[in-house]
Short mmCIF file of C-alpha atoms in Angstrom, two decimals:
data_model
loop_
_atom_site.label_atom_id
_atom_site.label_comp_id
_atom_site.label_asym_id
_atom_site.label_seq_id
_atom_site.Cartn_x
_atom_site.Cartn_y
_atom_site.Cartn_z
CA UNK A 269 -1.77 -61.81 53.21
CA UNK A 270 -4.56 -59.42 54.59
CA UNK A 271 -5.53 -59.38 57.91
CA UNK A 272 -8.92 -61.48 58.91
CA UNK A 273 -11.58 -59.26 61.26
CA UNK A 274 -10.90 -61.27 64.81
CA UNK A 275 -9.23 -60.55 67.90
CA UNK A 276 -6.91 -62.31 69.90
CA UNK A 277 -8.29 -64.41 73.19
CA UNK A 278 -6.37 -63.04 76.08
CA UNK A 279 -6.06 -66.11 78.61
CA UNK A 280 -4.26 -63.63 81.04
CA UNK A 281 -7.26 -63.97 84.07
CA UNK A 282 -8.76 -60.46 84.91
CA UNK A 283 -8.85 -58.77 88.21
CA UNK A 284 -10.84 -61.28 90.32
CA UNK A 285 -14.93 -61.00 90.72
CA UNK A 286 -15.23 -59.88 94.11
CA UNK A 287 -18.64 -61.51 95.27
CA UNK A 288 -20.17 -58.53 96.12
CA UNK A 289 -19.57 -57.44 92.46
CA UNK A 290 -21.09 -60.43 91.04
CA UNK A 291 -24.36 -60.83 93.40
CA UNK A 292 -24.93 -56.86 92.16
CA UNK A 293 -24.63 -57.59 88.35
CA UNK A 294 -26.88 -60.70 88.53
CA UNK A 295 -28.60 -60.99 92.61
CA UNK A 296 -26.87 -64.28 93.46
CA UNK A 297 -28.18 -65.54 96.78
CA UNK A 298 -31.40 -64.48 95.61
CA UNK A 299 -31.47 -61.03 94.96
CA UNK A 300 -29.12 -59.96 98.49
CA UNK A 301 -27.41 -56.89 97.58
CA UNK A 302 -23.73 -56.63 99.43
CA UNK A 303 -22.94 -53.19 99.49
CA UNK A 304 -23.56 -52.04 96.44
CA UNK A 305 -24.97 -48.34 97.28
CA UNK A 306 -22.43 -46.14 96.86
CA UNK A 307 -20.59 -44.84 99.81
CA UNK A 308 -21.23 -41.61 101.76
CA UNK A 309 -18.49 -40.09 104.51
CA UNK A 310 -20.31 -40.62 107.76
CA UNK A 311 -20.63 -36.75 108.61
CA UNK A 312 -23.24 -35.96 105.95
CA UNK A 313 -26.64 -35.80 106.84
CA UNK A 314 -29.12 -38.87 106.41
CA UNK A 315 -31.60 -38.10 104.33
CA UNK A 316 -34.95 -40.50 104.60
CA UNK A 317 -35.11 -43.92 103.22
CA UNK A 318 -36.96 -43.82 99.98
CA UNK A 319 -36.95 -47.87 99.51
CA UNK A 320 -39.67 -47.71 101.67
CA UNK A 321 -37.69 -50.78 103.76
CA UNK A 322 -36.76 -50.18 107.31
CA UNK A 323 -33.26 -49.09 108.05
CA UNK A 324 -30.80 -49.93 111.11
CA UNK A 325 -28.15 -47.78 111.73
CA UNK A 326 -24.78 -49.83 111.96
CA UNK A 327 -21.05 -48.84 113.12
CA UNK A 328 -18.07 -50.59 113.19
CA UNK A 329 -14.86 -49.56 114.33
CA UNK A 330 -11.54 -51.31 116.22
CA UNK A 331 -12.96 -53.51 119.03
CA UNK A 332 -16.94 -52.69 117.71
CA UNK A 333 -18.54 -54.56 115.56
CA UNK A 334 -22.35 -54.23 114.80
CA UNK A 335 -23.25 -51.40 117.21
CA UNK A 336 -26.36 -50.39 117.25
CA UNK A 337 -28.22 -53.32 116.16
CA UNK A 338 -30.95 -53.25 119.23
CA UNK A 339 -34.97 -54.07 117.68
CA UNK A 340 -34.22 -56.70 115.84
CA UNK A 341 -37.24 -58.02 113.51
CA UNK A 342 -37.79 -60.34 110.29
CA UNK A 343 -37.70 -59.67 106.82
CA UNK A 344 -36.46 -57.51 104.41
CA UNK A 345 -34.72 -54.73 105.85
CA UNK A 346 -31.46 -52.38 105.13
CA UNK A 347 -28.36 -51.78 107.37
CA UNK A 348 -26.43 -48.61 107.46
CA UNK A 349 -22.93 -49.80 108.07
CA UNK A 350 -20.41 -46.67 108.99
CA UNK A 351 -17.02 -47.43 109.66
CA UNK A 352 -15.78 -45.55 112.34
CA UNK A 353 -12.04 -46.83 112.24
CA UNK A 354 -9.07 -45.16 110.18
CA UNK A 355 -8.54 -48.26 108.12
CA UNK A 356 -10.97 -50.09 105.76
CA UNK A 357 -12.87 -53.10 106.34
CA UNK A 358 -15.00 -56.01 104.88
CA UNK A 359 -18.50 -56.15 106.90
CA UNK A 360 -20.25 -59.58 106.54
CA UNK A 361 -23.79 -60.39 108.24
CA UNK A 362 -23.46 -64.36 109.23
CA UNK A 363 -25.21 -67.27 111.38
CA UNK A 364 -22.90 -67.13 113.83
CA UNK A 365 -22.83 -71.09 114.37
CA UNK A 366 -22.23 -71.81 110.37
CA UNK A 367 -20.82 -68.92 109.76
CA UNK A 368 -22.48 -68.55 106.60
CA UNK A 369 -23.01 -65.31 105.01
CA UNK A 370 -26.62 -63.55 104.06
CA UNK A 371 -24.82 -60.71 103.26
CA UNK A 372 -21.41 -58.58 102.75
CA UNK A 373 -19.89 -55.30 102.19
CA UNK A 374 -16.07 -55.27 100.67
CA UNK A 375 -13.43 -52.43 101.36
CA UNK A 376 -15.62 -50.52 103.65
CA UNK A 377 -13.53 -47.17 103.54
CA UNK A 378 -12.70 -45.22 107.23
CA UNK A 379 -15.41 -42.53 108.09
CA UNK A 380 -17.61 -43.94 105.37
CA UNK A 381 -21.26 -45.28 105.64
CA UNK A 382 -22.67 -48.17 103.18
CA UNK A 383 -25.92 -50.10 102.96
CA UNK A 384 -26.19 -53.60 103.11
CA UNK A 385 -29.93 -54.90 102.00
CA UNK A 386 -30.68 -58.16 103.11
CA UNK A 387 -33.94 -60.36 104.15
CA UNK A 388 -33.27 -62.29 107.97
CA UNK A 389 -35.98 -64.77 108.92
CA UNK A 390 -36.27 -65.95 112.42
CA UNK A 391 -33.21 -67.11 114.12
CA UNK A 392 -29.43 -66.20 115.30
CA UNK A 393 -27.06 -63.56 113.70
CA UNK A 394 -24.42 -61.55 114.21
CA UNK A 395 -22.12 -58.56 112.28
CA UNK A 396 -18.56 -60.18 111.42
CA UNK A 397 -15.55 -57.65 111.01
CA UNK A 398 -12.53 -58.25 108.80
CA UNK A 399 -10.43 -55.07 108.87
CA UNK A 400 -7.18 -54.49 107.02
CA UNK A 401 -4.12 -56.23 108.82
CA UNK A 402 -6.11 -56.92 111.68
CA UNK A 403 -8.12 -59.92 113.12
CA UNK A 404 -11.37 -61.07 112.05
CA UNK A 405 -14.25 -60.27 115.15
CA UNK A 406 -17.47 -61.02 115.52
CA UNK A 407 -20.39 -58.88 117.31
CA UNK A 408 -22.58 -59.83 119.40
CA UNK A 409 -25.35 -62.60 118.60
CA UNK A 410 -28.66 -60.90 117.91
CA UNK A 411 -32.08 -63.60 118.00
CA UNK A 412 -34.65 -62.26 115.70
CA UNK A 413 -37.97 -63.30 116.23
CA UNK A 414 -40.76 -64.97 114.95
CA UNK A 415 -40.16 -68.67 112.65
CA UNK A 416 -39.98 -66.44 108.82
CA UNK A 417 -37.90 -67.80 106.22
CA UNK A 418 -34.57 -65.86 105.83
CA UNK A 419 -33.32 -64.68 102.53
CA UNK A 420 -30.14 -67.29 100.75
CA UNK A 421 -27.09 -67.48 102.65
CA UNK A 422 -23.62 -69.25 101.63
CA UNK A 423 -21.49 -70.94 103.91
CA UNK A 424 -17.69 -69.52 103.16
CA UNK A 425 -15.27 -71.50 100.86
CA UNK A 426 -11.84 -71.99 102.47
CA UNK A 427 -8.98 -72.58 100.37
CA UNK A 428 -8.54 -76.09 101.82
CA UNK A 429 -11.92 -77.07 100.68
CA UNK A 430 -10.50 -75.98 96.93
CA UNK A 431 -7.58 -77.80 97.36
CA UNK A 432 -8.61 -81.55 96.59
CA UNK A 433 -10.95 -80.83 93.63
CA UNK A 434 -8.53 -78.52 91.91
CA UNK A 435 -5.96 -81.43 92.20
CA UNK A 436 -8.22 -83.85 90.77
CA UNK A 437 -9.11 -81.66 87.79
CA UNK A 438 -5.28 -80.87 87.28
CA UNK A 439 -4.68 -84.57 87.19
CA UNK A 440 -8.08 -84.99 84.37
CA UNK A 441 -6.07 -82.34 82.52
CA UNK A 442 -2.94 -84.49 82.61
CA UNK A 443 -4.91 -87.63 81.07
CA UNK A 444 -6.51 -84.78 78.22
CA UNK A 445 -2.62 -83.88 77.44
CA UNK A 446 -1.81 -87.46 76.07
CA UNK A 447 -5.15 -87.37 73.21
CA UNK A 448 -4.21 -83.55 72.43
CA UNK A 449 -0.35 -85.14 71.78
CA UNK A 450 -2.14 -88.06 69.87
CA UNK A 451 -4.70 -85.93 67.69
CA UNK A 452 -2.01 -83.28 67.15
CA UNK A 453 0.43 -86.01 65.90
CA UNK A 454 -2.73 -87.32 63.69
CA UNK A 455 -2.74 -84.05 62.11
CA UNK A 456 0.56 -83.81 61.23
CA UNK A 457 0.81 -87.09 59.97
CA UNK A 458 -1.77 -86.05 57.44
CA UNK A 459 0.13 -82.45 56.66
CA UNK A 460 3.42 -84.28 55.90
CA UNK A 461 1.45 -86.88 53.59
CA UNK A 462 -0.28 -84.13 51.85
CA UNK A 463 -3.50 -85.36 52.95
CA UNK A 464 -5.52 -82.29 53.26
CA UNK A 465 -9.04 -83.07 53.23
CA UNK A 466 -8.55 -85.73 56.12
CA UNK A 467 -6.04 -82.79 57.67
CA UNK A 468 -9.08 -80.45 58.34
CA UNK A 469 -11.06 -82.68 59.80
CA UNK A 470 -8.22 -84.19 62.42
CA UNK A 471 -7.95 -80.59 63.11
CA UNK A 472 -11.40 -80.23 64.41
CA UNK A 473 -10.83 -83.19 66.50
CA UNK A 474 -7.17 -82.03 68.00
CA UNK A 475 -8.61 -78.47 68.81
CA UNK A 476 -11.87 -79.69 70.16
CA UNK A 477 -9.62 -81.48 73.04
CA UNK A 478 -7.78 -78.07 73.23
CA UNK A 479 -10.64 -76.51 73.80
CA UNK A 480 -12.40 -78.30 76.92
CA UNK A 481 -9.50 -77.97 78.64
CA UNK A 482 -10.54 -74.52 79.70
CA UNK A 483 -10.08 -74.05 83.29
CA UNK A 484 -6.17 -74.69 83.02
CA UNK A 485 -5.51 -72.20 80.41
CA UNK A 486 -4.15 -69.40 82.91
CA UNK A 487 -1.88 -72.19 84.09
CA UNK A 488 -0.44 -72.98 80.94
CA UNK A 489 1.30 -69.52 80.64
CA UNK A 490 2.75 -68.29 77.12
CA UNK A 491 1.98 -72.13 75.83
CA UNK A 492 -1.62 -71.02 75.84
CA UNK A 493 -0.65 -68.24 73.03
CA UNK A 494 1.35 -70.32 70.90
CA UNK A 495 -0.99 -73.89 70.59
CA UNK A 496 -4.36 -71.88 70.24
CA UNK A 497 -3.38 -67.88 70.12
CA UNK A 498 -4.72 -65.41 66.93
CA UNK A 499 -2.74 -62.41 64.94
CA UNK A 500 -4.30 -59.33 67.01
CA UNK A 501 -1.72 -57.82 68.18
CA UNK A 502 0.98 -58.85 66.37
CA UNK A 503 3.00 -56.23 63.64
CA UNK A 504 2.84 -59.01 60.62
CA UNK A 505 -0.62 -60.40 61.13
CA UNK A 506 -0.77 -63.35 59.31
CA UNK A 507 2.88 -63.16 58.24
CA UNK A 508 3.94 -63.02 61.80
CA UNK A 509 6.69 -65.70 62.80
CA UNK A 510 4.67 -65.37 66.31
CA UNK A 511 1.28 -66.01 64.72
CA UNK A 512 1.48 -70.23 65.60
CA UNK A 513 -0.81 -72.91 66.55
CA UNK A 514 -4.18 -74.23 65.81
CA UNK A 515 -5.20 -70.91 64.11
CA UNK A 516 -2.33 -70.63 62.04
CA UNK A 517 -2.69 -74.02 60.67
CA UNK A 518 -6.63 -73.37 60.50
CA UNK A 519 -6.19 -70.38 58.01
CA UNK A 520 -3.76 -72.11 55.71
CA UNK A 521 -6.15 -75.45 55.62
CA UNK A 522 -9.28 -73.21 54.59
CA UNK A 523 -7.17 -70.79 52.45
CA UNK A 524 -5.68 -72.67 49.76
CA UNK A 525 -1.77 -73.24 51.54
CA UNK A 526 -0.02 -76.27 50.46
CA UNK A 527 0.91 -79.10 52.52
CA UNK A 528 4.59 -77.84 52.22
CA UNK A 529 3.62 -74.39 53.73
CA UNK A 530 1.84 -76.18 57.03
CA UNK A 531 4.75 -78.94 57.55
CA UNK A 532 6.12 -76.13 59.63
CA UNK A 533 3.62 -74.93 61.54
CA UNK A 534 2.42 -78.47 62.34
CA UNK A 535 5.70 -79.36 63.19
CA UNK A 536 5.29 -76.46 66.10
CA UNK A 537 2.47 -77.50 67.28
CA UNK A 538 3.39 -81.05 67.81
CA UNK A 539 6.42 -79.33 69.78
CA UNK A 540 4.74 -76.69 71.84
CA UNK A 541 2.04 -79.29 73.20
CA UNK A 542 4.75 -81.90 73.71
CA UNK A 543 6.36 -79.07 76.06
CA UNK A 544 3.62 -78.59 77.65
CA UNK A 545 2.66 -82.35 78.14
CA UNK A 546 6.09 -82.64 79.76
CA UNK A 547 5.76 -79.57 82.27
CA UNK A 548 2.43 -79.99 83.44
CA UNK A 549 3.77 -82.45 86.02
CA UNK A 550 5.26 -79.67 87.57
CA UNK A 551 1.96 -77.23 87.39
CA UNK A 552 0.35 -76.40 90.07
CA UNK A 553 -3.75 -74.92 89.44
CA UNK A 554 -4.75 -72.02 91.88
CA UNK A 555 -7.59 -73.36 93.83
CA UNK A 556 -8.86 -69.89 94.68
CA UNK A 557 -9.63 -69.64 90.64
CA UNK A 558 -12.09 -72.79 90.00
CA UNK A 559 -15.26 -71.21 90.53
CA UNK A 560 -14.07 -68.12 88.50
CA UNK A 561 -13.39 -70.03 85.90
CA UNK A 562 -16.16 -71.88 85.51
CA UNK A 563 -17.69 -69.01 85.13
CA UNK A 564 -15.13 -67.51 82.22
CA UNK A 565 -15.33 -70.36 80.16
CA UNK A 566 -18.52 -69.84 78.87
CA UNK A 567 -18.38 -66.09 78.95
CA UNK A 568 -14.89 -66.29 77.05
CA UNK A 569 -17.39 -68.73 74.96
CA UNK A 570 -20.30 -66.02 74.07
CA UNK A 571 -17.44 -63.32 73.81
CA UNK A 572 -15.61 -64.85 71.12
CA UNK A 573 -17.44 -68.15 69.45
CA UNK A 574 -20.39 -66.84 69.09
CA UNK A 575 -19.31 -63.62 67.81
CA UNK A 576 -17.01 -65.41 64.99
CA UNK A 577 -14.24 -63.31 66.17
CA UNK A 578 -11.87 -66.51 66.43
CA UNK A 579 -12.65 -68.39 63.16
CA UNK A 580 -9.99 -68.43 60.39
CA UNK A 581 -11.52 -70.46 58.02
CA UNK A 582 -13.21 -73.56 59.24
CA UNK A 583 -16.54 -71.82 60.49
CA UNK A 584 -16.48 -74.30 63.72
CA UNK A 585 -17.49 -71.62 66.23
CA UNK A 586 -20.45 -73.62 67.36
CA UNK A 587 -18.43 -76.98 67.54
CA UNK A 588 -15.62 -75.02 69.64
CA UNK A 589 -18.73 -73.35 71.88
CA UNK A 590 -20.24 -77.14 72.92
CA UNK A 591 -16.12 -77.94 73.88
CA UNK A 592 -16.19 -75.07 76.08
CA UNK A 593 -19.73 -76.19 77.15
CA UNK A 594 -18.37 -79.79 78.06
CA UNK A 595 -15.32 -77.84 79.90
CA UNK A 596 -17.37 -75.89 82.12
CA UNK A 597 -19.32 -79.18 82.99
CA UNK A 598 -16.14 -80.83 83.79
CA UNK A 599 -14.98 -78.13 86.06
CA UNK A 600 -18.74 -77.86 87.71
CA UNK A 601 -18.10 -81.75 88.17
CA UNK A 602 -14.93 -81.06 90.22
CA UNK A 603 -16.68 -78.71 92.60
CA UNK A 604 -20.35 -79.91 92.48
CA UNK A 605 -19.77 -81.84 96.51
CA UNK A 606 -19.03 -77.92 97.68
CA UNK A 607 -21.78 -76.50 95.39
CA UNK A 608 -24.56 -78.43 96.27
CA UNK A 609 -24.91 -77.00 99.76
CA UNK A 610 -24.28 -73.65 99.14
CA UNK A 611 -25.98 -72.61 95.94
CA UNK A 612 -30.08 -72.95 96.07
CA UNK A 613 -30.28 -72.00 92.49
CA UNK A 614 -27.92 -75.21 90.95
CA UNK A 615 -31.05 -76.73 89.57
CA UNK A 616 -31.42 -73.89 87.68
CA UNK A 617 -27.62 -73.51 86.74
CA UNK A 618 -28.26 -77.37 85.38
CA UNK A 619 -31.68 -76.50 83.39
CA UNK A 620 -29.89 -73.92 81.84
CA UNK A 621 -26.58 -75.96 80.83
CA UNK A 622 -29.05 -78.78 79.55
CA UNK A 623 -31.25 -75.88 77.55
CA UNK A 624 -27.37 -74.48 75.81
CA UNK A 625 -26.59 -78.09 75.07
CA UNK A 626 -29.81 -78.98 73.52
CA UNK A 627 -29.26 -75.89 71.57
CA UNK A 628 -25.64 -76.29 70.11
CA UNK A 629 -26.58 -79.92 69.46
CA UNK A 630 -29.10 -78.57 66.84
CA UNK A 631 -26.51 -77.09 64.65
CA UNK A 632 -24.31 -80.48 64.97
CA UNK A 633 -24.60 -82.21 61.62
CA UNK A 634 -22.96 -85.97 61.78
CA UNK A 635 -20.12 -83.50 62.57
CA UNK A 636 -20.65 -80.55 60.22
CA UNK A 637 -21.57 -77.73 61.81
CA UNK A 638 -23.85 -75.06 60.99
CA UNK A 639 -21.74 -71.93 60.11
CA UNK A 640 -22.69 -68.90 62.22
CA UNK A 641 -23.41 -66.57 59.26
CA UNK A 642 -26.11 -69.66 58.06
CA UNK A 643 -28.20 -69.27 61.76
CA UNK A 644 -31.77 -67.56 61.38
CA UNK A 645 -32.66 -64.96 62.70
CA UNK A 646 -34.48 -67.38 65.17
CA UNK A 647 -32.06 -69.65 65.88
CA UNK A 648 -29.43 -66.07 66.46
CA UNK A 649 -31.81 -65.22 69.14
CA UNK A 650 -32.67 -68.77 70.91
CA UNK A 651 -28.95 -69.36 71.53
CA UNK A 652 -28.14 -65.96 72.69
CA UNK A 653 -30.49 -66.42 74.98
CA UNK A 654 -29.58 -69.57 76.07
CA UNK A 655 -25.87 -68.94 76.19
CA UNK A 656 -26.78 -65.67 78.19
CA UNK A 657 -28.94 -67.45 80.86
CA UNK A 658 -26.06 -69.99 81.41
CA UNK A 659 -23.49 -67.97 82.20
CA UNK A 660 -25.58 -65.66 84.05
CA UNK A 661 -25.69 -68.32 86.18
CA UNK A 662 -22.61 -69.37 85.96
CA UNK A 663 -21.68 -65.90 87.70
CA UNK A 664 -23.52 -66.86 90.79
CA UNK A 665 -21.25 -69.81 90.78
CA UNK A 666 -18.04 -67.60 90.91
CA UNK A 667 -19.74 -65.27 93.70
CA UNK A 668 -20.05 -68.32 95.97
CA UNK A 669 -16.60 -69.33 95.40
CA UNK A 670 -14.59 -65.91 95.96
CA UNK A 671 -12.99 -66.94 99.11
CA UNK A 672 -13.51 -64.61 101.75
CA UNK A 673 -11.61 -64.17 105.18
CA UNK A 674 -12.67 -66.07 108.39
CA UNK A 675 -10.14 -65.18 110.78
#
């Protein structure tokens, strides 16, 4: 058998968004930039502003925090933070009542200076501290002037706030583990009749469920790979006794296999999400990944659907795109009581969900599915855009949620 051109889906979760590298790449919290200038050591000489904003000098060091910080004023303005300790340090600006934050700088390094840009409006703020195996301390509270409008801030997540709505999605996982059982036992039932034809499309259904489960696929571990894994990376390709799952089954339905050379494959599929049905009791979801990962769904979404990189045969890319669509919806659900405070621009993130759906529904067909190779030109760039605008904001989502320090 040759060797189709896709590439396998690693579930494994990459190295954590920090926020301040998410509000750089897309100016969450309305365009605040946390630190994203690149460092300087502190002895070099300071060269004028050419922003044109005003700049504060800053420093920070062990039992300082926000020195320097004397003529307060409104508006947009940049900070020269220079740590002046011999260990490194996160440096957040916050209300320091709420505690939420207009603005941060991550792993401030020791005799290093960093900007932080940020827009204050009238009212109470202070420099907050969080150096390396040492406690959290706040500088003194400085009162700007004047009744302006600050810039976005975010009040911080706390791993207790994650912990309830990560247990409730775990437990609407549990409920979507009996159908994917059900529709995976469907499609065997039709493989060991020899009933092709309805075969492929009980396969569409069984993977569909597979595939808005996708917040939970980090915590299914090696399962993930062998109910819904591909053949990169593996010596034998498609003859590879570790090539399993939904795709293996998908290639042999749209490639001419007989029901005799699926009975086994099916047979491991009904097994492997059995196993998993059975251990998910025992599972237990990291709550510091939900907003992450309501953020990777989709991107995992435009990075492989809408590429064609994962289709084997049944050209359902834009079918598996509006499951991962009604996954990231779920997961938003979970965590919309936390988001709603903390994120001006969820009207937007909803607009843009609504403009995706309203796009993938237009390739839906009484449940054929426009092929990707069959799109216009047209209709390539509408959802591009529209998938790119949603999880662009889907990143701010996974900014507000990186769980920061407080003590």
């Amino acid at each position: 058998m040759g060797e189709p051109p896709v590439t396998r889906i690693s579930r494994t979760p990459r190295a954590p968004l920090t926020a301040a590298t998410v509000l750089l790449a897309v100016g969450v919290l309305g365009g605040v930039l946390t630190g994203c200038g690149t460092g300087h050591r502190a002895s070099a000489a300071a060269s004028a502003p050419s922003d044109g904003l005003p700049h504060t000098a800053v420093r920070v060091s062990l039992g300082v925090c926000g020195q320097g910080w004397t003529r307060p004023h409104a508006g947009q303005q940049v900070f020269d933070v220079t740590n002046a300790s011999d260990g490194p340090t996160e440096v957040d600006i916050v209300d320091p009542k709420s505690g939420a934050v207009y603005g941060e700088i991550e792993g401030l390094a020791p005799n290093t200076t960093r900007t932080l840009d940020v827009t204050l409006g009238g009212g109470s703020y202070a420099f907050k501290c969080l150096p390396d195996d040492a406690d959290a301390m706040t500088g003194p509270t400085v009162h700007v002037p004047g009744h302006a409008a600050a810039g976005p801030a975010a009040a911080a997540v706390s791993e207790q706030d994650l912990i309830p709505p990560t247990l409730a999605y775990q437990k609407w996982i549990g409920g979507r583990m009996s159908q994917l059982a059900q529709d995976v036992g469907t499609l065997k039932d039709d493989i060991d009749g020899g009933d092709l034809g309805p075969a492929r499309s009980d396969w569409l259904t069984a993977h569909l469920v597979y595939e808005r489960m996708g917040a939970a696929y980090d915590t299914f571990g090696d399962a993930d790979g062998k109910i819904n894994g591909t053949t990169a990376g593996l010596v034998k390709g498609l003859d590879d006794p570790d090539f399993t799952g939904f795709h293996r089954i998908e290639y042999g339905l749209w490639h001419g296999q007989s029901a005799d050379q699926l009975k086994g494959p099916a047979a491991q599929l009904v097994s492997d999400v059995n196993a998993l049905k059975a251990s998910w009791p025992q599972a237990r979801m990291d709550p510091l990944q939900m907003g992450l990962r309501a953020h990777e769904i989709l991107e995992n979404a435009v990075q492989f659907e809408l590429t064609g990189r994962t289709d084997y045969g049944s050209h359902s890319n834009l079918a598996t795109a509006r499951a991962n669509l009604d996954g990231t919806r779920t997961v938003l659900g979970y965590i919309r009581p936390l988001l709603t405070s903390r994120d001006p621009g969820l009207p937007a993130l909803d607009k843009s969900l609504d403009r995706l759906q309203s796009t993938l529904d237009g390739f839906d067909h009484d449940g054929s599915w426009t092929p990707l190779n069959s799109l216009s030109r047209d209709q390539r760039e509408q959802l591009d855009s529209a998938a790119g605008g949603a999880v662009e904001q889907l990143a701010d989502v996974a900014a507000i949620f990186d769980v920061r320090r407080t003590s």
